[in-house]
Amino acid sequence: MSAKIISGTEIASQIREEIKSETERLNRDYGISPGLLTIIVGNNPASVSYVTAKQKTAKELGFYSVQEDLPEDTSEETLLSVIDRYNRDPKIHGILVQLPLPKQINENKVLYAIDPDKDVDGFHPVNVGRLMIGEGRYYPCTPYGIQQMLIRSGVEIDGAEVVVVGRSNIVGKPISMMLVQKAKGANATVTMCHTGTKNLSSHTKRADILIVAAGRPKAITADMVKEGAVVIDVGVNRIGMTPEGKAKLCGDVDFDAVKEKASAITPVPGGVGPMTITMLMLNTLKAAKFAHNIT
Ligand code: GUN
């Protein structure tokens, strides 16, 4: 039997409708537009395409949006001063610095400089700490999107065996921490696997929900998946160009083979990707409401 395809495109579009109507309410009742600043340093093609998509979505939702394009050789000091300026700008509620940053800039120093109240990426240690103790305010966008996809597809998370492949600060660690919390849409038994894991498939084969953020095409093959598992593929691997000149993408999961074994699976593209951007918008909306004490 072939798996149900979990469409991130469709779920993201539902959530965007919810954000849009809430944004209209803020505008109408309080004269506020959620304000998002995106900063990009240099012109890494993947980063440019992500930031362009974030700005486009922000505008479509009626947000106030500002983009700072800084040259590749920008100093750390200059970037910190730009962040400081927007930390104090009341029209900006969310600040996102696209990663990775050029070598001369210390990434952590930059992330720590963002006001935690405006940290819509959820990368500041204050927000990471809040998540850890079950008091999360801004969840990192990709993990937040994954959790919403599971919830909105009716996947039972409570008590499930979740196996996460990958331990990055952006995906693996935060999704593990979110799903292990004693909370709704969580309360799972979570195993985190990584490059130091011995016998990866002995873990993945136990998963009711398998979340793959390994950064390697076909890292997960059908023999590594339990019959009926739910498989979330976070991989975005560029494997050439389409005839229209767009990047051709594949995930970390051998989709064609695994879909014959799983009960549900996310495609690439059209899976986790559209969710990530949408959750950034939801975090920005949250930040605007927080800044103005609106419930
Ligand atoms: N680079 C890759 N993913 C992300 C993300 O979620 N946020 C930021 N700021 N940079 C990224």
PDB file of C-alpha atoms and ligand atoms in Angstrom:
ATOM      1  CA  MET A   1       0.000   0.000   0.000  1.00  0.00           C
ATOM      2  CA  SER A   2       1.244   3.437  -0.833  1.00  0.00           C
ATOM      3  CA  ALA A   3       1.596   6.026   1.953  1.00  0.00           C
ATOM      4  CA  LYS A   4      -0.629   9.036   2.420  1.00  0.00           C
ATOM      5  CA  ILE A   5       1.318  12.080   1.213  1.00  0.00           C
ATOM      6  CA  ILE A   6       1.370  14.819   3.855  1.00  0.00           C
ATOM      7  CA  SER A   7       1.248  18.056   1.893  1.00  0.00           C
ATOM      8  CA  GLY A   8       3.139  20.848   3.594  1.00  0.00           C
ATOM      9  CA  THR A   9       1.920  23.141   0.840  1.00  0.00           C
ATOM     10  CA  GLU A  10      -1.715  22.541   1.832  1.00  0.00           C
ATOM     11  CA  ILE A  11      -1.226  22.712   5.600  1.00  0.00           C
ATOM     12  CA  ALA A  12       0.922  25.826   5.250  1.00  0.00           C
ATOM     13  CA  SER A  13      -1.773  27.459   3.175  1.00  0.00           C
ATOM     14  CA  GLN A  14      -4.390  26.763   5.915  1.00  0.00           C
ATOM     15  CA  ILE A  15      -2.117  28.306   8.551  1.00  0.00           C
ATOM     16  CA  ARG A  16      -1.399  31.300   6.305  1.00  0.00           C
ATOM     17  CA  GLU A  17      -5.144  31.957   6.021  1.00  0.00           C
ATOM     18  CA  GLU A  18      -5.339  31.961   9.840  1.00  0.00           C
ATOM     19  CA  ILE A  19      -2.372  34.364  10.046  1.00  0.00           C
ATOM     20  CA  LYS A  20      -3.895  36.612   7.411  1.00  0.00           C
ATOM     21  CA  SER A  21      -7.197  37.001   9.221  1.00  0.00           C
ATOM     22  CA  GLU A  22      -5.443  37.631  12.547  1.00  0.00           C
ATOM     23  CA  THR A  23      -3.214  40.214  10.840  1.00  0.00           C
ATOM     24  CA  GLU A  24      -6.319  41.942   9.489  1.00  0.00           C
ATOM     25  CA  ARG A  25      -7.745  42.054  13.012  1.00  0.00           C
ATOM     26  CA  LEU A  26      -4.541  43.618  14.408  1.00  0.00           C
ATOM     27  CA  ASN A  27      -4.613  46.154  11.645  1.00  0.00           C
ATOM     28  CA  ARG A  28      -8.289  46.976  12.018  1.00  0.00           C
ATOM     29  CA  ASP A  29      -8.546  47.017  15.828  1.00  0.00           C
ATOM     30  CA  TYR A  30      -5.103  48.319  16.813  1.00  0.00           C
ATOM     31  CA  GLY A  31      -3.553  49.849  13.676  1.00  0.00           C
ATOM     32  CA  ILE A  32      -0.631  47.414  13.907  1.00  0.00           C
ATOM     33  CA  SER A  33       1.092  45.444  11.154  1.00  0.00           C
ATOM     34  CA  PRO A  34       3.479  42.656  12.185  1.00  0.00           C
ATOM     35  CA  GLY A  35       6.966  43.855  11.181  1.00  0.00           C
ATOM     36  CA  LEU A  36       9.638  41.436   9.933  1.00  0.00           C
ATOM     37  CA  LEU A  37      13.265  42.308   9.221  1.00  0.00           C
ATOM     38  CA  THR A  38      15.371  39.844   7.250  1.00  0.00           C
ATOM     39  CA  ILE A  39      19.124  40.312   7.018  1.00  0.00           C
ATOM     40  CA  ILE A  40      21.291  38.570   4.475  1.00  0.00           C
ATOM     41  CA  VAL A  41      25.059  38.864   4.295  1.00  0.00           C
ATOM     42  CA  GLY A  42      26.551  37.985   0.900  1.00  0.00           C
ATOM     43  CA  ASN A  43      24.781  36.170  -1.918  1.00  0.00           C
ATOM     44  CA  ASN A  44      24.802  32.445  -1.251  1.00  0.00           C
ATOM     45  CA  PRO A  45      22.146  31.267  -3.800  1.00  0.00           C
ATOM     46  CA  ALA A  46      20.258  29.041  -1.325  1.00  0.00           C
ATOM     47  CA  SER A  47      20.154  31.853   1.264  1.00  0.00           C
ATOM     48  CA  VAL A  48      18.998  34.395  -1.336  1.00  0.00           C
ATOM     49  CA  SER A  49      16.172  32.117  -2.441  1.00  0.00           C
ATOM     50  CA  TYR A  50      15.044  31.453   1.180  1.00  0.00           C
ATOM     51  CA  VAL A  51      15.088  35.127   2.124  1.00  0.00           C
ATOM     52  CA  THR A  52      13.286  36.162  -1.064  1.00  0.00           C
ATOM     53  CA  ALA A  53      10.553  33.625  -0.305  1.00  0.00           C
ATOM     54  CA  LYS A  54      10.274  34.877   3.310  1.00  0.00           C
ATOM     55  CA  GLN A  55       9.895  38.490   2.182  1.00  0.00           C
ATOM     56  CA  LYS A  56       7.341  37.565  -0.479  1.00  0.00           C
ATOM     57  CA  THR A  57       5.213  35.642   2.033  1.00  0.00           C
ATOM     58  CA  ALA A  58       5.421  38.478   4.582  1.00  0.00           C
ATOM     59  CA  LYS A  59       4.112  40.939   1.999  1.00  0.00           C
ATOM     60  CA  GLU A  60       1.319  38.599   0.898  1.00  0.00           C
ATOM     61  CA  LEU A  61       0.140  38.375   4.513  1.00  0.00           C
ATOM     62  CA  GLY A  62       0.008  42.140   4.921  1.00  0.00           C
ATOM     63  CA  PHE A  63       3.110  42.417   7.116  1.00  0.00           C
ATOM     64  CA  TYR A  64       5.435  45.395   7.224  1.00  0.00           C
ATOM     65  CA  SER A  65       8.644  43.905   5.878  1.00  0.00           C
ATOM     66  CA  VAL A  66      12.169  45.198   5.552  1.00  0.00           C
ATOM     67  CA  GLN A  67      15.177  43.513   3.988  1.00  0.00           C
ATOM     68  CA  GLU A  68      18.804  44.440   4.659  1.00  0.00           C
ATOM     69  CA  ASP A  69      21.197  43.126   2.009  1.00  0.00           C
ATOM     70  CA  LEU A  70      24.748  43.424   3.298  1.00  0.00           C
ATOM     71  CA  PRO A  71      27.884  42.674   1.247  1.00  0.00           C
ATOM     72  CA  GLU A  72      29.879  39.454   1.759  1.00  0.00           C
ATOM     73  CA  ASP A  73      32.775  41.358   3.400  1.00  0.00           C
ATOM     74  CA  THR A  74      30.571  43.025   6.059  1.00  0.00           C
ATOM     75  CA  SER A  75      32.334  43.133   9.436  1.00  0.00           C
ATOM     76  CA  GLU A  76      30.851  41.622  12.576  1.00  0.00           C
ATOM     77  CA  GLU A  77      30.753  45.092  14.111  1.00  0.00           C
ATOM     78  CA  THR A  78      28.672  46.497  11.242  1.00  0.00           C
ATOM     79  CA  LEU A  79      26.214  43.598  11.392  1.00  0.00           C
ATOM     80  CA  LEU A  80      25.872  44.010  15.171  1.00  0.00           C
ATOM     81  CA  SER A  81      25.153  47.701  14.751  1.00  0.00           C
ATOM     82  CA  VAL A  82      22.421  46.973  12.185  1.00  0.00           C
ATOM     83  CA  ILE A  83      20.841  44.487  14.612  1.00  0.00           C
ATOM     84  CA  ASP A  84      21.059  47.001  17.436  1.00  0.00           C
ATOM     85  CA  ARG A  85      19.268  49.619  15.348  1.00  0.00           C
ATOM     86  CA  TYR A  86      16.345  47.278  14.609  1.00  0.00           C
ATOM     87  CA  ASN A  87      16.233  45.948  18.175  1.00  0.00           C
ATOM     88  CA  ARG A  88      15.169  49.499  19.055  1.00  0.00           C
ATOM     89  CA  ASP A  89      12.785  49.990  16.108  1.00  0.00           C
ATOM     90  CA  PRO A  90       9.193  49.597  17.375  1.00  0.00           C
ATOM     91  CA  LYS A  91       7.839  48.863  13.868  1.00  0.00           C
ATOM     92  CA  ILE A  92      10.003  45.729  13.661  1.00  0.00           C
ATOM     93  CA  HIS A  93       8.693  42.847  15.784  1.00  0.00           C
ATOM     94  CA  GLY A  94      10.792  40.014  14.345  1.00  0.00           C
ATOM     95  CA  ILE A  95      14.427  39.879  13.249  1.00  0.00           C
ATOM     96  CA  LEU A  96      15.868  37.056  11.162  1.00  0.00           C
ATOM     97  CA  VAL A  97      19.535  36.845  10.199  1.00  0.00           C
ATOM     98  CA  GLN A  98      19.844  34.253   7.455  1.00  0.00           C
ATOM     99  CA  LEU A  99      22.455  31.581   8.191  1.00  0.00           C
ATOM    100  CA  PRO A 100      25.158  30.615   7.372  1.00  0.00           C
ATOM    101  CA  LEU A 101      27.173  33.820   7.797  1.00  0.00           C
ATOM    102  CA  PRO A 102      30.563  34.539   6.185  1.00  0.00           C
ATOM    103  CA  LYS A 103      33.682  33.345   8.017  1.00  0.00           C
ATOM    104  CA  GLN A 104      34.698  36.709   9.511  1.00  0.00           C
ATOM    105  CA  ILE A 105      31.465  36.812  11.538  1.00  0.00           C
ATOM    106  CA  ASN A 106      30.884  34.812  14.714  1.00  0.00           C
ATOM    107  CA  GLU A 107      27.411  33.335  14.238  1.00  0.00           C
ATOM    108  CA  ASN A 108      26.660  32.847  17.926  1.00  0.00           C
ATOM    109  CA  LYS A 109      27.658  36.405  18.764  1.00  0.00           C
ATOM    110  CA  VAL A 110      25.156  37.617  16.166  1.00  0.00           C
ATOM    111  CA  LEU A 111      22.337  35.367  17.356  1.00  0.00           C
ATOM    112  CA  TYR A 112      22.935  36.472  20.963  1.00  0.00           C
ATOM    113  CA  ALA A 113      22.681  40.134  19.902  1.00  0.00           C
ATOM    114  CA  ILE A 114      19.083  39.800  18.708  1.00  0.00           C
ATOM    115  CA  ASP A 115      16.546  40.922  21.325  1.00  0.00           C
ATOM    116  CA  PRO A 116      15.035  37.616  22.569  1.00  0.00           C
ATOM    117  CA  ASP A 117      11.571  39.207  22.257  1.00  0.00           C
ATOM    118  CA  LYS A 118      12.242  39.690  18.515  1.00  0.00           C
ATOM    119  CA  ASP A 119      13.972  36.356  17.986  1.00  0.00           C
ATOM    120  CA  VAL A 120      11.439  34.829  15.589  1.00  0.00           C
ATOM    121  CA  ASP A 121      13.929  32.105  14.608  1.00  0.00           C
ATOM    122  CA  GLY A 122      13.975  30.911  18.232  1.00  0.00           C
ATOM    123  CA  PHE A 123      17.769  30.583  18.187  1.00  0.00           C
ATOM    124  CA  HIS A 124      18.662  32.894  21.101  1.00  0.00           C
ATOM    125  CA  PRO A 125      19.784  30.951  24.204  1.00  0.00           C
ATOM    126  CA  VAL A 126      16.936  32.509  26.198  1.00  0.00           C
ATOM    127  CA  ASN A 127      14.404  31.004  23.801  1.00  0.00           C
ATOM    128  CA  VAL A 128      16.299  27.712  23.572  1.00  0.00           C
ATOM    129  CA  GLY A 129      16.235  27.593  27.382  1.00  0.00           C
ATOM    130  CA  ARG A 130      12.519  28.375  27.512  1.00  0.00           C
ATOM    131  CA  LEU A 131      11.839  25.549  25.068  1.00  0.00           C
ATOM    132  CA  MET A 132      13.943  23.170  27.160  1.00  0.00           C
ATOM    133  CA  ILE A 133      11.906  23.813  30.331  1.00  0.00           C
ATOM    134  CA  GLY A 134       8.566  23.621  28.548  1.00  0.00           C
ATOM    135  CA  GLU A 135       7.946  27.386  28.569  1.00  0.00           C
ATOM    136  CA  GLY A 136       8.650  27.969  24.865  1.00  0.00           C
ATOM    137  CA  ARG A 137       7.749  31.311  23.351  1.00  0.00           C
ATOM    138  CA  TYR A 138       9.256  31.152  19.852  1.00  0.00           C
ATOM    139  CA  TYR A 139       9.895  27.660  18.535  1.00  0.00           C
ATOM    140  CA  PRO A 140      12.473  27.335  15.753  1.00  0.00           C
ATOM    141  CA  CYS A 141      10.496  27.439  12.511  1.00  0.00           C
ATOM    142  CA  THR A 142      11.310  24.061  10.967  1.00  0.00           C
ATOM    143  CA  PRO A 143      10.614  22.021  14.140  1.00  0.00           C
ATOM    144  CA  TYR A 144       7.476  24.082  14.765  1.00  0.00           C
ATOM    145  CA  GLY A 145       6.339  23.305  11.204  1.00  0.00           C
ATOM    146  CA  ILE A 146       7.031  19.587  11.654  1.00  0.00           C
ATOM    147  CA  GLN A 147       4.994  19.456  14.866  1.00  0.00           C
ATOM    148  CA  GLN A 148       2.081  21.276  13.205  1.00  0.00           C
ATOM    149  CA  MET A 149       2.155  18.912  10.207  1.00  0.00           C
ATOM    150  CA  LEU A 150       1.941  15.927  12.535  1.00  0.00           C
ATOM    151  CA  ILE A 151      -0.865  17.441  14.622  1.00  0.00           C
ATOM    152  CA  ARG A 152      -2.885  18.679  11.665  1.00  0.00           C
ATOM    153  CA  SER A 153      -2.529  15.327   9.847  1.00  0.00           C
ATOM    154  CA  GLY A 154      -3.993  13.566  12.874  1.00  0.00           C
ATOM    155  CA  VAL A 155      -0.799  11.654  13.737  1.00  0.00           C
ATOM    156  CA  GLU A 156      -0.814  10.372  17.342  1.00  0.00           C
ATOM    157  CA  ILE A 157       2.302  11.835  18.982  1.00  0.00           C
ATOM    158  CA  ASP A 158       1.442  11.047  22.605  1.00  0.00           C
ATOM    159  CA  GLY A 159       3.325   7.877  23.571  1.00  0.00           C
ATOM    160  CA  ALA A 160       4.796   7.397  20.081  1.00  0.00           C
ATOM    161  CA  GLU A 161       8.348   6.193  19.478  1.00  0.00           C
ATOM    162  CA  VAL A 162       9.929   9.140  17.678  1.00  0.00           C
ATOM    163  CA  VAL A 163      13.366   8.753  16.129  1.00  0.00           C
ATOM    164  CA  VAL A 164      15.147  11.900  14.959  1.00  0.00           C
ATOM    165  CA  VAL A 165      18.122  11.538  12.625  1.00  0.00           C
ATOM    166  CA  GLY A 166      20.331  14.629  12.963  1.00  0.00           C
ATOM    167  CA  ARG A 167      21.336  16.761  15.942  1.00  0.00           C
ATOM    168  CA  SER A 168      21.608  20.276  14.526  1.00  0.00           C
ATOM    169  CA  ASN A 169      20.665  23.295  16.624  1.00  0.00           C
ATOM    170  CA  ILE A 170      18.180  24.298  13.899  1.00  0.00           C
ATOM    171  CA  VAL A 171      16.251  21.020  13.541  1.00  0.00           C
ATOM    172  CA  GLY A 172      17.370  17.849  15.348  1.00  0.00           C
ATOM    173  CA  LYS A 173      17.872  19.148  18.876  1.00  0.00           C
ATOM    174  CA  PRO A 174      14.832  21.468  19.024  1.00  0.00           C
ATOM    175  CA  ILE A 175      12.341  19.000  17.476  1.00  0.00           C
ATOM    176  CA  SER A 176      13.515  16.333  19.936  1.00  0.00           C
ATOM    177  CA  MET A 177      13.081  18.720  22.835  1.00  0.00           C
ATOM    178  CA  MET A 178       9.628  19.844  21.653  1.00  0.00           C
ATOM    179  CA  LEU A 179       8.211  16.340  21.173  1.00  0.00           C
ATOM    180  CA  VAL A 180       9.513  15.038  24.508  1.00  0.00           C
ATOM    181  CA  GLN A 181       7.689  17.725  26.551  1.00  0.00           C
ATOM    182  CA  LYS A 182       4.758  16.734  28.730  1.00  0.00           C
ATOM    183  CA  ALA A 183       2.308  18.679  26.600  1.00  0.00           C
ATOM    184  CA  LYS A 184      -0.347  18.383  23.910  1.00  0.00           C
ATOM    185  CA  GLY A 185       1.109  17.476  20.508  1.00  0.00           C
ATOM    186  CA  ALA A 186       4.117  15.985  22.325  1.00  0.00           C
ATOM    187  CA  ASN A 187       4.734  13.475  25.156  1.00  0.00           C
ATOM    188  CA  ALA A 188       6.625  11.117  22.833  1.00  0.00           C
ATOM    189  CA  THR A 189       9.554   8.822  23.589  1.00  0.00           C
ATOM    190  CA  VAL A 190      12.340  10.438  21.609  1.00  0.00           C
ATOM    191  CA  THR A 191      15.612   8.948  20.377  1.00  0.00           C
ATOM    192  CA  MET A 192      18.149  11.263  18.759  1.00  0.00           C
ATOM    193  CA  CYS A 193      20.551   9.687  16.253  1.00  0.00           C
ATOM    194  CA  HIS A 194      23.604  11.317  14.692  1.00  0.00           C
ATOM    195  CA  THR A 195      26.897  10.594  12.955  1.00  0.00           C
ATOM    196  CA  GLY A 196      28.200   8.937  16.128  1.00  0.00           C
ATOM    197  CA  THR A 197      25.256   6.504  16.308  1.00  0.00           C
ATOM    198  CA  LYS A 198      26.191   2.826  16.009  1.00  0.00           C
ATOM    199  CA  ASN A 199      23.797   0.786  13.889  1.00  0.00           C
ATOM    200  CA  LEU A 200      21.462   3.591  12.780  1.00  0.00           C
ATOM    201  CA  SER A 201      18.861   1.261  11.275  1.00  0.00           C
ATOM    202  CA  SER A 202      18.364  -0.591  14.591  1.00  0.00           C
ATOM    203  CA  HIS A 203      16.950   2.716  15.861  1.00  0.00           C
ATOM    204  CA  THR A 204      15.081   3.930  12.761  1.00  0.00           C
ATOM    205  CA  LYS A 205      13.288   0.566  12.420  1.00  0.00           C
ATOM    206  CA  ARG A 206      11.657   1.088  15.818  1.00  0.00           C
ATOM    207  CA  ALA A 207      10.198   4.487  14.920  1.00  0.00           C
ATOM    208  CA  ASP A 208       6.463   5.145  14.756  1.00  0.00           C
ATOM    209  CA  ILE A 209       7.462   8.653  13.633  1.00  0.00           C
ATOM    210  CA  LEU A 210      10.787   9.032  11.835  1.00  0.00           C
ATOM    211  CA  ILE A 211      12.116  12.576  11.401  1.00  0.00           C
ATOM    212  CA  VAL A 212      15.085  12.828   9.086  1.00  0.00           C
ATOM    213  CA  ALA A 213      17.374  15.861   9.031  1.00  0.00           C
ATOM    214  CA  ALA A 214      20.627  14.180   8.092  1.00  0.00           C
ATOM    215  CA  GLY A 215      21.658  16.420   5.189  1.00  0.00           C
ATOM    216  CA  ARG A 216      22.387  13.470   2.882  1.00  0.00           C
ATOM    217  CA  PRO A 217      20.302  12.194  -0.085  1.00  0.00           C
ATOM    218  CA  LYS A 218      18.886   8.686   0.433  1.00  0.00           C
ATOM    219  CA  ALA A 219      20.276   8.515   3.987  1.00  0.00           C
ATOM    220  CA  ILE A 220      17.108   6.545   4.775  1.00  0.00           C
ATOM    221  CA  THR A 221      16.210   3.572   2.599  1.00  0.00           C
ATOM    222  CA  ALA A 222      13.118   1.352   2.793  1.00  0.00           C
ATOM    223  CA  ASP A 223      14.849  -1.395   4.805  1.00  0.00           C
ATOM    224  CA  MET A 224      15.462   1.161   7.594  1.00  0.00           C
ATOM    225  CA  VAL A 225      11.754   1.975   8.055  1.00  0.00           C
ATOM    226  CA  LYS A 226       9.080   0.125  10.019  1.00  0.00           C
ATOM    227  CA  GLU A 227       5.920  -0.884   8.149  1.00  0.00           C
ATOM    228  CA  GLY A 228       3.279   1.820   8.749  1.00  0.00           C
ATOM    229  CA  ALA A 229       5.668   4.476  10.099  1.00  0.00           C
ATOM    230  CA  VAL A 230       5.096   8.202   9.564  1.00  0.00           C
ATOM    231  CA  VAL A 231       8.149   9.672   7.824  1.00  0.00           C
ATOM    232  CA  ILE A 232       9.032  13.373   7.884  1.00  0.00           C
ATOM    233  CA  ASP A 233      11.801  14.304   5.450  1.00  0.00           C
ATOM    234  CA  VAL A 234      13.532  17.562   6.346  1.00  0.00           C
ATOM    235  CA  GLY A 235      16.306  17.200   3.735  1.00  0.00           C
ATOM    236  CA  VAL A 236      16.815  19.814   1.055  1.00  0.00           C
ATOM    237  CA  ASN A 237      19.546  18.573  -1.277  1.00  0.00           C
ATOM    238  CA  ARG A 238      20.205  20.390  -4.522  1.00  0.00           C
ATOM    239  CA  ILE A 239      20.737  17.823  -7.251  1.00  0.00           C
ATOM    240  CA  GLY A 240      21.028  19.972 -10.376  1.00  0.00           C
ATOM    241  CA  MET A 241      18.754  22.317 -12.302  1.00  0.00           C
ATOM    242  CA  THR A 242      15.339  21.978 -13.931  1.00  0.00           C
ATOM    243  CA  PRO A 243      15.014  23.036 -17.609  1.00  0.00           C
ATOM    244  CA  GLU A 244      13.449  26.294 -16.283  1.00  0.00           C
ATOM    245  CA  GLY A 245      16.662  27.042 -14.387  1.00  0.00           C
ATOM    246  CA  LYS A 246      15.270  26.301 -10.922  1.00  0.00           C
ATOM    247  CA  ALA A 247      17.153  24.182  -8.389  1.00  0.00           C
ATOM    248  CA  LYS A 248      16.122  20.527  -8.491  1.00  0.00           C
ATOM    249  CA  LEU A 249      15.619  19.218  -4.951  1.00  0.00           C
ATOM    250  CA  CYS A 250      15.540  15.869  -3.227  1.00  0.00           C
ATOM    251  CA  GLY A 251      15.173  14.941   0.427  1.00  0.00           C
ATOM    252  CA  ASP A 252      17.165  12.680   2.738  1.00  0.00           C
ATOM    253  CA  VAL A 253      14.712   9.795   2.312  1.00  0.00           C
ATOM    254  CA  ASP A 254      14.491   7.415  -0.639  1.00  0.00           C
ATOM    255  CA  PHE A 255      10.939   8.614  -1.265  1.00  0.00           C
ATOM    256  CA  ASP A 256       9.796   6.174  -3.995  1.00  0.00           C
ATOM    257  CA  ALA A 257      10.776   3.084  -2.027  1.00  0.00           C
ATOM    258  CA  VAL A 258       9.857   4.337   1.460  1.00  0.00           C
ATOM    259  CA  LYS A 259       6.369   5.481   0.424  1.00  0.00           C
ATOM    260  CA  GLU A 260       5.487   1.831  -0.242  1.00  0.00           C
ATOM    261  CA  LYS A 261       6.217   0.976   3.386  1.00  0.00           C
ATOM    262  CA  ALA A 262       5.236   4.061   5.384  1.00  0.00           C
ATOM    263  CA  SER A 263       1.652   4.976   6.305  1.00  0.00           C
ATOM    264  CA  ALA A 264       2.342   8.673   5.678  1.00  0.00           C
ATOM    265  CA  ILE A 265       5.291  10.607   4.270  1.00  0.00           C
ATOM    266  CA  THR A 266       6.222  14.186   3.405  1.00  0.00           C
ATOM    267  CA  PRO A 267       7.482  14.916  -0.124  1.00  0.00           C
ATOM    268  CA  VAL A 268      10.417  17.125  -1.137  1.00  0.00           C
ATOM    269  CA  PRO A 269       9.637  19.700  -2.374  1.00  0.00           C
ATOM    270  CA  GLY A 270       6.185  20.519  -0.991  1.00  0.00           C
ATOM    271  CA  GLY A 271       6.666  18.998   2.465  1.00  0.00           C
ATOM    272  CA  VAL A 272       8.484  20.616   5.372  1.00  0.00           C
ATOM    273  CA  GLY A 273       9.825  23.540   3.261  1.00  0.00           C
ATOM    274  CA  PRO A 274       6.607  25.561   2.892  1.00  0.00           C
ATOM    275  CA  MET A 275       5.865  24.988   6.594  1.00  0.00           C
ATOM    276  CA  THR A 276       9.136  26.578   7.729  1.00  0.00           C
ATOM    277  CA  ILE A 277       8.388  29.925   6.113  1.00  0.00           C
ATOM    278  CA  THR A 278       4.818  29.886   7.380  1.00  0.00           C
ATOM    279  CA  MET A 279       5.899  29.272  10.965  1.00  0.00           C
ATOM    280  CA  LEU A 280       8.283  32.220  10.712  1.00  0.00           C
ATOM    281  CA  MET A 281       5.247  34.341   9.868  1.00  0.00           C
ATOM    282  CA  LEU A 282       3.308  32.894  12.797  1.00  0.00           C
ATOM    283  CA  ASN A 283       6.235  33.702  15.118  1.00  0.00           C
ATOM    284  CA  THR A 284       6.321  37.263  13.764  1.00  0.00           C
ATOM    285  CA  LEU A 285       2.595  37.646  14.370  1.00  0.00           C
ATOM    286  CA  LYS A 286       3.111  36.304  17.919  1.00  0.00           C
ATOM    287  CA  ALA A 287       5.960  38.800  18.424  1.00  0.00           C
ATOM    288  CA  ALA A 288       3.766  41.711  17.305  1.00  0.00           C
ATOM    289  CA  LYS A 289       0.979  40.665  19.679  1.00  0.00           C
ATOM    290  CA  PHE A 290       3.473  40.181  22.491  1.00  0.00           C
ATOM    291  CA  ALA A 291       5.015  43.630  21.917  1.00  0.00           C
ATOM    292  CA  HIS A 292       1.582  45.263  22.164  1.00  0.00           C
ATOM    293  CA  ASN A 293       0.172  43.051  24.919  1.00  0.00           C
ATOM    294  CA  ILE A 294      -2.582  41.731  22.667  1.00  0.00           C
ATOM    295  CA  THR A 295      -4.080  38.290  23.327  1.00  0.00           C
TER     296      THR A 295
HETATM  297  N1  GUN B   1      19.432  28.770   7.384  1.00  0.00           N
HETATM  298  C1  GUN B   1      18.866  27.546   7.189  1.00  0.00           C
HETATM  299  N2  GUN B   1      17.734  27.444   7.920  1.00  0.00           N
HETATM  300  C2  GUN B   1      17.591  28.614   8.566  1.00  0.00           C
HETATM  301  C3  GUN B   1      16.608  29.115   9.471  1.00  0.00           C
HETATM  302  O1  GUN B   1      15.633  28.453   9.837  1.00  0.00           O
HETATM  303  N3  GUN B   1      16.811  30.381   9.919  1.00  0.00           N
HETATM  304  C4  GUN B   1      17.871  31.123   9.552  1.00  0.00           C
HETATM  305  N4  GUN B   1      17.991  32.341  10.056  1.00  0.00           N
HETATM  306  N5  GUN B   1      18.807  30.695   8.730  1.00  0.00           N
HETATM  307  C5  GUN B   1      18.650  29.449   8.239  1.00  0.00           C
END
